[in-house]
Structure formats: C-alpha cells, structure tokens
Coordinates of C-alpha atoms in Angstrom, one line a residue:
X1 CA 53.7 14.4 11.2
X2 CA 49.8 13.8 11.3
X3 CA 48.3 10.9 9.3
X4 CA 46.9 12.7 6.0
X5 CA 43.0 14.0 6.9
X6 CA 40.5 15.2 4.2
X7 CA 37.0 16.5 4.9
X8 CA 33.9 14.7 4.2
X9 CA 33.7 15.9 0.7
X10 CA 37.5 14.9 0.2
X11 CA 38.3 18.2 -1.4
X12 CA 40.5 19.6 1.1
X13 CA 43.3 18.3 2.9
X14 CA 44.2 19.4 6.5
X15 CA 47.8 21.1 6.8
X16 CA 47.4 20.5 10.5
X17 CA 50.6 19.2 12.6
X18 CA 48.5 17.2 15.4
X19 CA 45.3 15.6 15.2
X20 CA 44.4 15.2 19.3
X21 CA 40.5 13.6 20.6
X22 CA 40.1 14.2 23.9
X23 CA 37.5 12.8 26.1
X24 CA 37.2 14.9 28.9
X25 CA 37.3 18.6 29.9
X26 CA 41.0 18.2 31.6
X27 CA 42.1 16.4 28.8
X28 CA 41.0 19.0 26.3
X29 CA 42.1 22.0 28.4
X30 CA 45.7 20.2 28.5
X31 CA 45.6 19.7 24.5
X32 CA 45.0 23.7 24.6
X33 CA 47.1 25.3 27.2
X34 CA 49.5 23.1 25.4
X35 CA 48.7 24.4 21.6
X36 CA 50.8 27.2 19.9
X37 CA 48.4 27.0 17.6
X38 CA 44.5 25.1 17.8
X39 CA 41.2 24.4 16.2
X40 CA 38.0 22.8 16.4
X41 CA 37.4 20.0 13.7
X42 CA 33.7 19.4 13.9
X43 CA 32.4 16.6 11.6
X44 CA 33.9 17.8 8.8
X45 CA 31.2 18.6 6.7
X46 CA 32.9 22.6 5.5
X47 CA 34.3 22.3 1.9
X48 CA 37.2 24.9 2.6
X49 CA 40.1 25.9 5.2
X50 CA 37.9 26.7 8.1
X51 CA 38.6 24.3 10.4
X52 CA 42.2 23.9 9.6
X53 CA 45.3 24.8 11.5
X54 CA 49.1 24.9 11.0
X55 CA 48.9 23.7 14.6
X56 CA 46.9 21.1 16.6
X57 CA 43.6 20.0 15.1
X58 CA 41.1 19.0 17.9
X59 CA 38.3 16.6 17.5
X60 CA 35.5 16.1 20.3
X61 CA 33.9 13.5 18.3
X62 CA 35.3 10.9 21.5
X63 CA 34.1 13.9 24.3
X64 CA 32.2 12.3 27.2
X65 CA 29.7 14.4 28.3
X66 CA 26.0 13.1 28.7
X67 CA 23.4 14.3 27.3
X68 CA 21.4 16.7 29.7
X69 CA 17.7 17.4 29.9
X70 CA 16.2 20.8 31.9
X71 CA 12.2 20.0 32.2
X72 CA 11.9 23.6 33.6
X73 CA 13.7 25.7 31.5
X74 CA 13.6 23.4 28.4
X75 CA 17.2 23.1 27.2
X76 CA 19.0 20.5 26.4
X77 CA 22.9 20.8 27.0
X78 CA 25.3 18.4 25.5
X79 CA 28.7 17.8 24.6
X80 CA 29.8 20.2 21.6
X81 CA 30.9 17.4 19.0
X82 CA 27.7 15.5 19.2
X83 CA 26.0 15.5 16.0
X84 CA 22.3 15.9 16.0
X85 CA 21.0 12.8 14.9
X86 CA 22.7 11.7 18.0
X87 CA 20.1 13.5 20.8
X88 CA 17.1 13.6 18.4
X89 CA 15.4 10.3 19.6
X90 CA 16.4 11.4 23.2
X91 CA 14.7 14.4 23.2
X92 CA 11.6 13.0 21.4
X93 CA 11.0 10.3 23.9
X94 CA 11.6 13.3 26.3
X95 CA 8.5 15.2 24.8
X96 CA 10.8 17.9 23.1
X97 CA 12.2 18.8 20.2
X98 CA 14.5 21.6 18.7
X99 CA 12.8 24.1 16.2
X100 CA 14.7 22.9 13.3
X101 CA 17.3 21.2 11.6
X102 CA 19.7 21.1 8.5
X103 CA 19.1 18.9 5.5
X104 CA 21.6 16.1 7.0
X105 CA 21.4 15.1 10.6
X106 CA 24.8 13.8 10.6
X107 CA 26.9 17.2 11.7
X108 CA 28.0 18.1 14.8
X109 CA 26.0 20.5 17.0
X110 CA 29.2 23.0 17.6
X111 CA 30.0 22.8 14.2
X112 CA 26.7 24.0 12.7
X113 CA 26.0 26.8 14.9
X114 CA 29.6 28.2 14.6
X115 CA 29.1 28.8 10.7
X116 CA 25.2 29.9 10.9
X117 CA 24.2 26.7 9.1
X118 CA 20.5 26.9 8.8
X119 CA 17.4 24.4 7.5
X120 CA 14.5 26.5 6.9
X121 CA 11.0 28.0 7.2
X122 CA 9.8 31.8 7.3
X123 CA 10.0 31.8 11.0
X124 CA 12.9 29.5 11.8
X125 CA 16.6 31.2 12.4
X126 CA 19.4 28.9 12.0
X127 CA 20.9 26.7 13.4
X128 CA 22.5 28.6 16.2
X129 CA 19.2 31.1 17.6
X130 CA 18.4 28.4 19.1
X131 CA 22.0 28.6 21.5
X132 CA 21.2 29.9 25.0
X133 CA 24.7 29.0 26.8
X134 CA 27.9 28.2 25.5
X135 CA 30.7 26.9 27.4
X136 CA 34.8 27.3 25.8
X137 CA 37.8 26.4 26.7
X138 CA 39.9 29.7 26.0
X139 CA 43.6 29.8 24.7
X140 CA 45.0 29.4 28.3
X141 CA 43.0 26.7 29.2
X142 CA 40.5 28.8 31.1
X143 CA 36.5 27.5 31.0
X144 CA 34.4 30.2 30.0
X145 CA 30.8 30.2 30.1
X146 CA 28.6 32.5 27.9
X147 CA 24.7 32.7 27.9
X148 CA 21.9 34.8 26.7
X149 CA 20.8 35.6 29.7
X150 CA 24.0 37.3 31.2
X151 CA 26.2 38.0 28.5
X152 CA 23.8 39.9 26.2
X153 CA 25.5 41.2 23.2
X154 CA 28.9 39.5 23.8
X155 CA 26.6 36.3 23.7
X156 CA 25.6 37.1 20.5
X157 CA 28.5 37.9 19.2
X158 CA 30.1 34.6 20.8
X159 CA 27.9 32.3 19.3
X160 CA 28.5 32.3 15.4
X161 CA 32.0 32.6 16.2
X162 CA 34.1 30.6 12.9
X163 CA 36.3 28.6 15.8
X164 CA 37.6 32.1 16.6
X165 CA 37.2 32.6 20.4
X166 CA 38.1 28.9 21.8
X167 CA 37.5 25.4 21.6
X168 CA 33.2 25.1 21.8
X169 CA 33.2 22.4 24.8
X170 CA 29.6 22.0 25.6
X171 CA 26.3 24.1 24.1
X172 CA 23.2 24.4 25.7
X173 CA 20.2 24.5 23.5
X174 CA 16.2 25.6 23.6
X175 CA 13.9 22.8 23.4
X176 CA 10.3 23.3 21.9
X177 CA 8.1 20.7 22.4
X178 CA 7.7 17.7 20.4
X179 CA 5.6 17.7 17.0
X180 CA 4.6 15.6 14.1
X181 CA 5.4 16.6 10.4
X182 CA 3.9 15.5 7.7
X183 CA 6.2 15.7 4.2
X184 CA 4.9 16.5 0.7
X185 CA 6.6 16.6 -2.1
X186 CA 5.2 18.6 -5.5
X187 CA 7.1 18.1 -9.0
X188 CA 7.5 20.9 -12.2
X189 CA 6.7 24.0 -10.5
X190 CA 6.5 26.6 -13.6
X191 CA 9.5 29.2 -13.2
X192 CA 6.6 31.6 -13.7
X193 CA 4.1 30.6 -10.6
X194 CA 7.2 31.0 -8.4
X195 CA 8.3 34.6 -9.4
X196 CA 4.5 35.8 -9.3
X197 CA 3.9 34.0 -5.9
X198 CA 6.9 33.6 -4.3
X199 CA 5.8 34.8 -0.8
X200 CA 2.8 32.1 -0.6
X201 CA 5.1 29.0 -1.8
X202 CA 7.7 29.4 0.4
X203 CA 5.7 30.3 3.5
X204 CA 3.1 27.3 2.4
X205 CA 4.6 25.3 5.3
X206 CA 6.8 25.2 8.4
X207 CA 9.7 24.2 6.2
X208 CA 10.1 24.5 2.5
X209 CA 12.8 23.4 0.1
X210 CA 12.6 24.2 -3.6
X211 CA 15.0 21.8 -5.5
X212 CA 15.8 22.4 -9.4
X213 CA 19.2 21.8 -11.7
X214 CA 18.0 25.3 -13.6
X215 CA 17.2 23.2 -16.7
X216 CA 14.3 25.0 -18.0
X217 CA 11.6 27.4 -16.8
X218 CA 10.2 24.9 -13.5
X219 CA 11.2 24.1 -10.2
X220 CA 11.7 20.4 -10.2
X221 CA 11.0 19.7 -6.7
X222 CA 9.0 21.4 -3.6
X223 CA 10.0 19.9 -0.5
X224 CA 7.1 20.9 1.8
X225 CA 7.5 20.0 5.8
X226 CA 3.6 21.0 7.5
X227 CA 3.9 20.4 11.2
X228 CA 0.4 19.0 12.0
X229 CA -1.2 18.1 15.7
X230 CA -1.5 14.3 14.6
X231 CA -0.1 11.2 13.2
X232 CA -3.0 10.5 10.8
X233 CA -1.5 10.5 6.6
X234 CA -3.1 13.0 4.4
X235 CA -3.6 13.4 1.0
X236 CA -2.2 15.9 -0.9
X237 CA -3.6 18.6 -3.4
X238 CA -3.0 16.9 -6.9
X239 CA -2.2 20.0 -8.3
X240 CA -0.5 23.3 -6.6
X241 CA 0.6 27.0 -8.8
X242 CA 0.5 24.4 -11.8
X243 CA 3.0 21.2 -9.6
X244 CA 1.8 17.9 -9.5
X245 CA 2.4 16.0 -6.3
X246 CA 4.5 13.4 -6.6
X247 CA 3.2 9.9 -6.2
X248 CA 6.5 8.1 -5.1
X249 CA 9.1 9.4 -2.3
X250 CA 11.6 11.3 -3.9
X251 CA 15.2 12.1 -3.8
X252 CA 16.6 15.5 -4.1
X253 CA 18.6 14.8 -6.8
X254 CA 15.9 13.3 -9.4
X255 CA 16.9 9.9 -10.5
X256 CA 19.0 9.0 -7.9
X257 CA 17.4 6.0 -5.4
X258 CA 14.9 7.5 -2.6
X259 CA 15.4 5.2 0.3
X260 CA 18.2 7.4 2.5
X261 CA 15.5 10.1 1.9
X262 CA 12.9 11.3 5.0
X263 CA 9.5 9.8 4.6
X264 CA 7.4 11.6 2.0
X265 CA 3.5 11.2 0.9
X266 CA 1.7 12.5 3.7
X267 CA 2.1 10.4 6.0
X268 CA 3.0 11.9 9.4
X269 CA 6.1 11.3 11.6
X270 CA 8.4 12.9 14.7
X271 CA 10.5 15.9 13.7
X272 CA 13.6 14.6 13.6
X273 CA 12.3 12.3 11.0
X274 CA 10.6 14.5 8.8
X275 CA 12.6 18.0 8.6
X276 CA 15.9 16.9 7.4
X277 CA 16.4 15.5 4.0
X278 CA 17.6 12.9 5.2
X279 CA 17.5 10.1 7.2
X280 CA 19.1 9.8 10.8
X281 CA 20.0 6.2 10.6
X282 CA 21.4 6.8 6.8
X283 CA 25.0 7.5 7.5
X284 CA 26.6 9.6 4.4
X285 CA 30.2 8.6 3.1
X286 CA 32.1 10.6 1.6
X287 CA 30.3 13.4 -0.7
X288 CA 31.4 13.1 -4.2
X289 CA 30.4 16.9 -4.4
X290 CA 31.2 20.3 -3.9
X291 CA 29.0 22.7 -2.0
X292 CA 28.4 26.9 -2.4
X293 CA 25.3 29.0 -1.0
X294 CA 24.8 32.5 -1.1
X295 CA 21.9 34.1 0.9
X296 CA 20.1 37.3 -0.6
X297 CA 17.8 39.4 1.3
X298 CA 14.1 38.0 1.1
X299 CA 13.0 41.3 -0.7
X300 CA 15.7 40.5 -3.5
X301 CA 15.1 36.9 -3.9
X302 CA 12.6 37.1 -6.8
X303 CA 15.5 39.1 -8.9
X304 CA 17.8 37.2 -7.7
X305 CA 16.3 34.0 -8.9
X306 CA 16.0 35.6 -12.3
X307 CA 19.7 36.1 -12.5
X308 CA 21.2 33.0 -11.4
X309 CA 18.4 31.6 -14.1
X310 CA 20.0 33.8 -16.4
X311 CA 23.4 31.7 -15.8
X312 CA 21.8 28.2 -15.8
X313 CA 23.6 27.4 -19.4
X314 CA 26.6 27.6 -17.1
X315 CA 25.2 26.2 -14.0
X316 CA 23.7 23.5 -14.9
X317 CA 26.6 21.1 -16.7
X318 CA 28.2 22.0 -13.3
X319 CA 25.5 21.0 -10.8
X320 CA 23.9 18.2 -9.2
X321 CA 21.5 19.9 -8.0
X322 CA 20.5 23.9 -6.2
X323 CA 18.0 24.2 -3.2
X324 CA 16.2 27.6 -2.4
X325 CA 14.7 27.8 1.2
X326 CA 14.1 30.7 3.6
X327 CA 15.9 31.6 7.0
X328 CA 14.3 33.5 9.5
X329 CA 15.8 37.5 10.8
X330 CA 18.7 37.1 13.9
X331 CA 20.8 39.1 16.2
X332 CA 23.9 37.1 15.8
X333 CA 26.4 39.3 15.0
X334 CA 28.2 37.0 12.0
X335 CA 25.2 35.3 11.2
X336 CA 23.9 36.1 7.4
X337 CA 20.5 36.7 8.9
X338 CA 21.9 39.5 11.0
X339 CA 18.9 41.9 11.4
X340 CA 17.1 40.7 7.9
X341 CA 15.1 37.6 6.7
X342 CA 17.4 36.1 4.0
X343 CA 16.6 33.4 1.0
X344 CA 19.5 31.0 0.5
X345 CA 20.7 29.8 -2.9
X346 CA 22.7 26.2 -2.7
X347 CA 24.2 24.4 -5.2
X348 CA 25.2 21.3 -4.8
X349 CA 28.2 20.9 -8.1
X350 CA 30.4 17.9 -9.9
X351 CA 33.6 17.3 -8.5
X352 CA 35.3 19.6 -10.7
X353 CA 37.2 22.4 -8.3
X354 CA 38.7 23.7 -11.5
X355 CA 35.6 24.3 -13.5
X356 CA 33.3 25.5 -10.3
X357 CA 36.1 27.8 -9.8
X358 CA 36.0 29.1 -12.5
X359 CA 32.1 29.7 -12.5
X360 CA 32.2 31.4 -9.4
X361 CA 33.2 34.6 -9.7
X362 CA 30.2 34.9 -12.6
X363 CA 27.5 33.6 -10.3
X364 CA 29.1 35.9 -7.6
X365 CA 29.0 38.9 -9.9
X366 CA 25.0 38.2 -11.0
X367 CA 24.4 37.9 -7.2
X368 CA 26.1 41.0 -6.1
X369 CA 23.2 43.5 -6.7
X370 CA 21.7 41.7 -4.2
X371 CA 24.0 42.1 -1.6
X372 CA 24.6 37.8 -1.3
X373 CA 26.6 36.4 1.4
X374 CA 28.6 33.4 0.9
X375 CA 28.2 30.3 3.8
X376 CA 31.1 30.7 5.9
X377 CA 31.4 26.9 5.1
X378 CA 31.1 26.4 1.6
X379 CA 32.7 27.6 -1.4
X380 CA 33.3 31.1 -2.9
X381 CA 35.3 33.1 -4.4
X382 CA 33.9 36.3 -3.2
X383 CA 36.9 38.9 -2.2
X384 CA 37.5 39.0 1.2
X385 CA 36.8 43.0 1.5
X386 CA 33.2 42.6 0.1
X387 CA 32.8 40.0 2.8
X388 CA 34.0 42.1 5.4
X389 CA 31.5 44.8 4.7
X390 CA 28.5 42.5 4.3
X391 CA 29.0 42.2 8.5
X392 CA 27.8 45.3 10.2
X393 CA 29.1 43.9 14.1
X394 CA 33.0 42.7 12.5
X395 CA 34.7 45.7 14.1
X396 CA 32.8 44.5 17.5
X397 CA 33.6 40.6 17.0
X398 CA 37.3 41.5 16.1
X399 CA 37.4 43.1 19.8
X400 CA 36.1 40.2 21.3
X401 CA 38.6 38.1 19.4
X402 CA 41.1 40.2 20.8
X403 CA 39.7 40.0 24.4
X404 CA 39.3 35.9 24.6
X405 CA 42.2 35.0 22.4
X406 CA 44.7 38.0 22.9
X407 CA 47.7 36.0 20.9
X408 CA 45.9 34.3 18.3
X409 CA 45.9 30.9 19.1
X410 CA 42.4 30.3 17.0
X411 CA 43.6 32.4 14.8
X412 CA 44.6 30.3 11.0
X413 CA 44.4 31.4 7.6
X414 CA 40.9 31.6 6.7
X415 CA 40.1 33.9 9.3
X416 CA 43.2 36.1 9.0
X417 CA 41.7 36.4 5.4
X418 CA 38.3 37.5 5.9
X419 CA 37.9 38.3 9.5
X420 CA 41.1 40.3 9.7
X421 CA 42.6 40.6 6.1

C-alpha cells in the first residue's frame, strides 16, 4: 500500500494504490500500459477527488524534458508537470512571455489547463487558450499528439480534458512578447460605485482582482495589473469611484504580512512578477484553507454580486477572503468560458469542511439564476445533473473519451459522477 498523500490544502487524502514519478517518456508509457487504472497528479493544488485514482497515481513533477523555445512560431513547449514559476524567467530573458497567469505561480502547467484555471483581464481566456499542441500518452501506451492547427475541434475538446483522455506528457504553449506591469492597489471601494460602474472597474487594466470578506457595503481591495511600455514607477490616482490607493504593499487577505505578495505601488516590473498574486520565489506550504469559485455570465455579474452580498452574514464568519475578476469568451469545449465572457466568484474559507458544506448548497442556490459553474477544481456541492447541462459539447467530449480511452483507464470517481453520472 502507498505511503498516505494529501493535497496541498490537506483536505483530501488520495485512495490511490501506487504513487509512480517517472522521468522519461518510456518510463511513463511503461507506468501506463501497465495501469488497470491511472491518473495524473499535477501539483496538487485541487481541493476534491479529481486527481485521484483507485489505481496508479502518476506524478511528472521528476519528468526530464527541457524546456523548448520556437523564435518563429513563438511557443514554448515543455514538460507537462512543470509548474510555471519554473519557465517564467526563461522566457523573459528569451523576450517572451505568456498572456497570463493564475494568482500563484507554483502549479503545474498540465494541471491548470486541464481544469480551465484562469487569472484574469477582459481580454485574457484562461489558462489553457493559450495551448496550441498537446502531446498524451493514451491508455495503451500510445503517444498521441494534438494541436490547433490539425486537430480543430477534437483539439478543443482535448485540451480542458479533467485527466480524462491520457496522461498530459508535454504541452506546447503561445508566447507573447515580453512586457512590463506596473501593480496598484486601491482600498474601500463603496459596494455602490461597483454595481453602477462595474464595466469600467474591471476593464480599468490588463488584469483586475477585486478582493473583499463581504463585511459591509465596500470592496476592500482592487488589485489592478496595467501593462505599460516602460520600467519607470508611477503614481497613482489618490482617489478612484470613491477608493483610496493604498500607500503600503498589501496582502490579499488584509492584515496578514505583505512580503510573499507581488510588488505593488507603481513601480513597474516583468510579467511574471507582477500578474500573479504572488511571488515566484515564495514557495506556499500547505494551505490552511478551503477553496470554491463559481463563474456567472458577465451580463449577470452585477445581480449576482447582489446576491452572494445578500448571504455575507453567512459568508463571511466562513471566509478568509472572496476575489471577483473577469475571464475572457473560449472555444474549449469544458471550459466555463465556453462561447461567453464569464465573471468568477472565489472564496477562499476556514478550514471547517463541515460548516462550508454546509453553506454551500445556499450560496449555490443564490447563484443558480445566474446560470454559475463551479471550478472543476474546487469545492461544490452543485448536483452533478445541473453540471452536466451547464456544458453544451459533453455529449461530444464523452465520444472522445470513448475514442482515446475505450476501457476507462482515466476514468475514477469524480468523472463517473459528473462527466458520466
């Protein structure tokens, strides 16, 4: 039997039988050709039974495959359980960049992109629009390559695939050029200024992040990320829709200690330094949290704002702290952002399963006019039947399931639940 694993959050422990690491493609093809049953671990950073097995668990966190650059056709292909703090430098000393990242650095590229984890900004899809080839190792041991280019739709029904269709091996990504970002933070936004100008505050940058523990009518925090054309700090507005900007780099989480923070003020830096939350060379331990999101069309995020502030009695004893932020419209077929701009709702809660579990179903309910999704990695309750029909492609992804893994060898609880239940 397998040495006990948890996640990063340590509120799930893996039932898996065999924990393997491979480091090369041979190796890894062995570990599945061999596998009744197998999955892909990624960092860890999913708060429920997604990356579990009653099989063999696979981590590529050991996978040796070097980092590749394409000057012409501006990708950068790597191995798939690199993490993206891990290439960021490289490409920025390369001249490149990619178009945006989640709030920690510190998860794995295959990982992110197989759950449609986002960051944000009006124009920026998640995580995984930025794909243009994957390459899988299939449940005989076969290499399979997909790409944009000559797959079309089964590409993009390929990419946000939950760990259904194979183990990810490497990922090939599209590189943007290299940009400076300069970070501002603005503190008590009035509840009132953001329902009345929603549209402006969220689109006032490249990236923006709205923070707040629903306490009382404000926003406590706006994260904005302006990508500039030069390295030169500048101030401020004092005041913005009734915010003050803040005076001293901030956490997310007020009152907690700034320093694993991304640099604030003004003052300009590389991407990869600026667009998470937090730092690349700040290495989380484990999370003494819980995480759910729900993502609500854009034209619904105003009332839906009002009705999770409705709940924030409830919410807020529970929380540590909720981010709002905007993903840009995809054609990924089990992507949230499937055809429509969507506004994400996180909340970052206590360690208390039993009372977030209970809370659930209520924020769930509130949310529901609104047609919100749950993150395929987080926490929810939502019934696996209203999840099914929030996915217009599902019927298409369950025949590509069928085509690359035949006897269900990815298969595991969570998607024999909601992909198939």
């Amino acid at each position: 039997m397998v040495e006990q694993r948890q996640n990063w959050a340590g509120n799930y422990t893996f039932k898996a039988e065999s924990f393997q690491q491979p480091e090369t493609l041979e190796q890894l093809q062995t570990v599945v050709r061999r596998a009744e049953r197998v999955k892909a671990l990624g960092s860890g950073h999913s708060f429920n039974a997604i990356a579990d097995t009653p099989g063999t668990q696979v981590s590529l966190g050991n996978f040796q495959v070097e980092p590749q650059i394409d000057r012409e056709r501006r990708t950068l292909t790597v191995g798939a359980g690199m993490k993206y703090g891990q290439v960021c430098r490289l490409l920025d000393e390369a001249g490149f960049a990619v178009h945006n990242m989640a709030s920690l650095p510190h998860i794995s590229i295959a990982g992110a992109i197989a759950t449609a984890t986002h960051g944000s900004g009006d124009r920026n899809g998640n995580l995984a629009t930025a794909v243009s080839a994957l390459e899988l190792v299939t449940a005989d041991g076969q290499v399979v390559t997909l790409s944009r280019e000559k797959d079309g739709e089964k590409f993009a029904g390929a990419v946000v695939s939950l760990g259904g269709l194979g183990i990810v091996s490497r990922v090939t990504l599209d590189l943007v050029p290299a940009f400076q970002v300069r970070q501002v933070v603005y503190e008590n936004l009035p509840l009132e200024q953001l329902e009345a100008h929603f549209d402006e505050i969220v689109s006032s940058a490249y990236s923006v992040s709205l923070f707040t523990r629903w306490e009382g009518d404000y926003i406590q925090q706006v994260w904005q990320k302006h990508r500039v054309s030069d390295d030169k700090a500048a101030a401020p507005e004092t005041e913005w829709f009734g915010a003050k900007a803040a005076t001293v780099k901030r956490h997310p989480i007020l009152g907690l200690p700034a320093e694993a923070s991304t640099e604030q003020l003004g003052q300009a830096g590389p991407w990869y330094e600026r667009l998470p939350h937090f730092r690349v060379d700040f290495t989380p331990s484990s999370g003494e949290e819980l995480q759910s999101e729900y993502l609500v069309p854009r034209a619904q995020a105003v009332a839906a704002l009002r009705a999770v502030n409705r709940l924030r009695e409830r919410i807020s004893p529970l929380l540590q702290v909720s981010e709002i932020r905007t993903i840009a419209a995809d054609n990924l077929w089990l992507s949230p952002c499937y055809r429509q701009e969507r506004v994400g709702f996180h909340f970052t809660w206590l360690k208390d399963w039993e009372a977030v579990r209970q809370l659930l179903p209520l924020l769930e309910e509130s949310l529901a006019p609104f047609d919100a999704v749950p993150h395929w990695g987080k926490l929810f309750t939502t019934p696996p039947q209203r999840v099914q029909a929030m996915y217009q492609r599902l019927g298409d992804f369950r025949q590509l399931l069928a085509a690359l893994d035949p006897q269900g060898k990815f298969r595991n609880a969570y998607l024999d639940k909601y992909i198939y239940g």
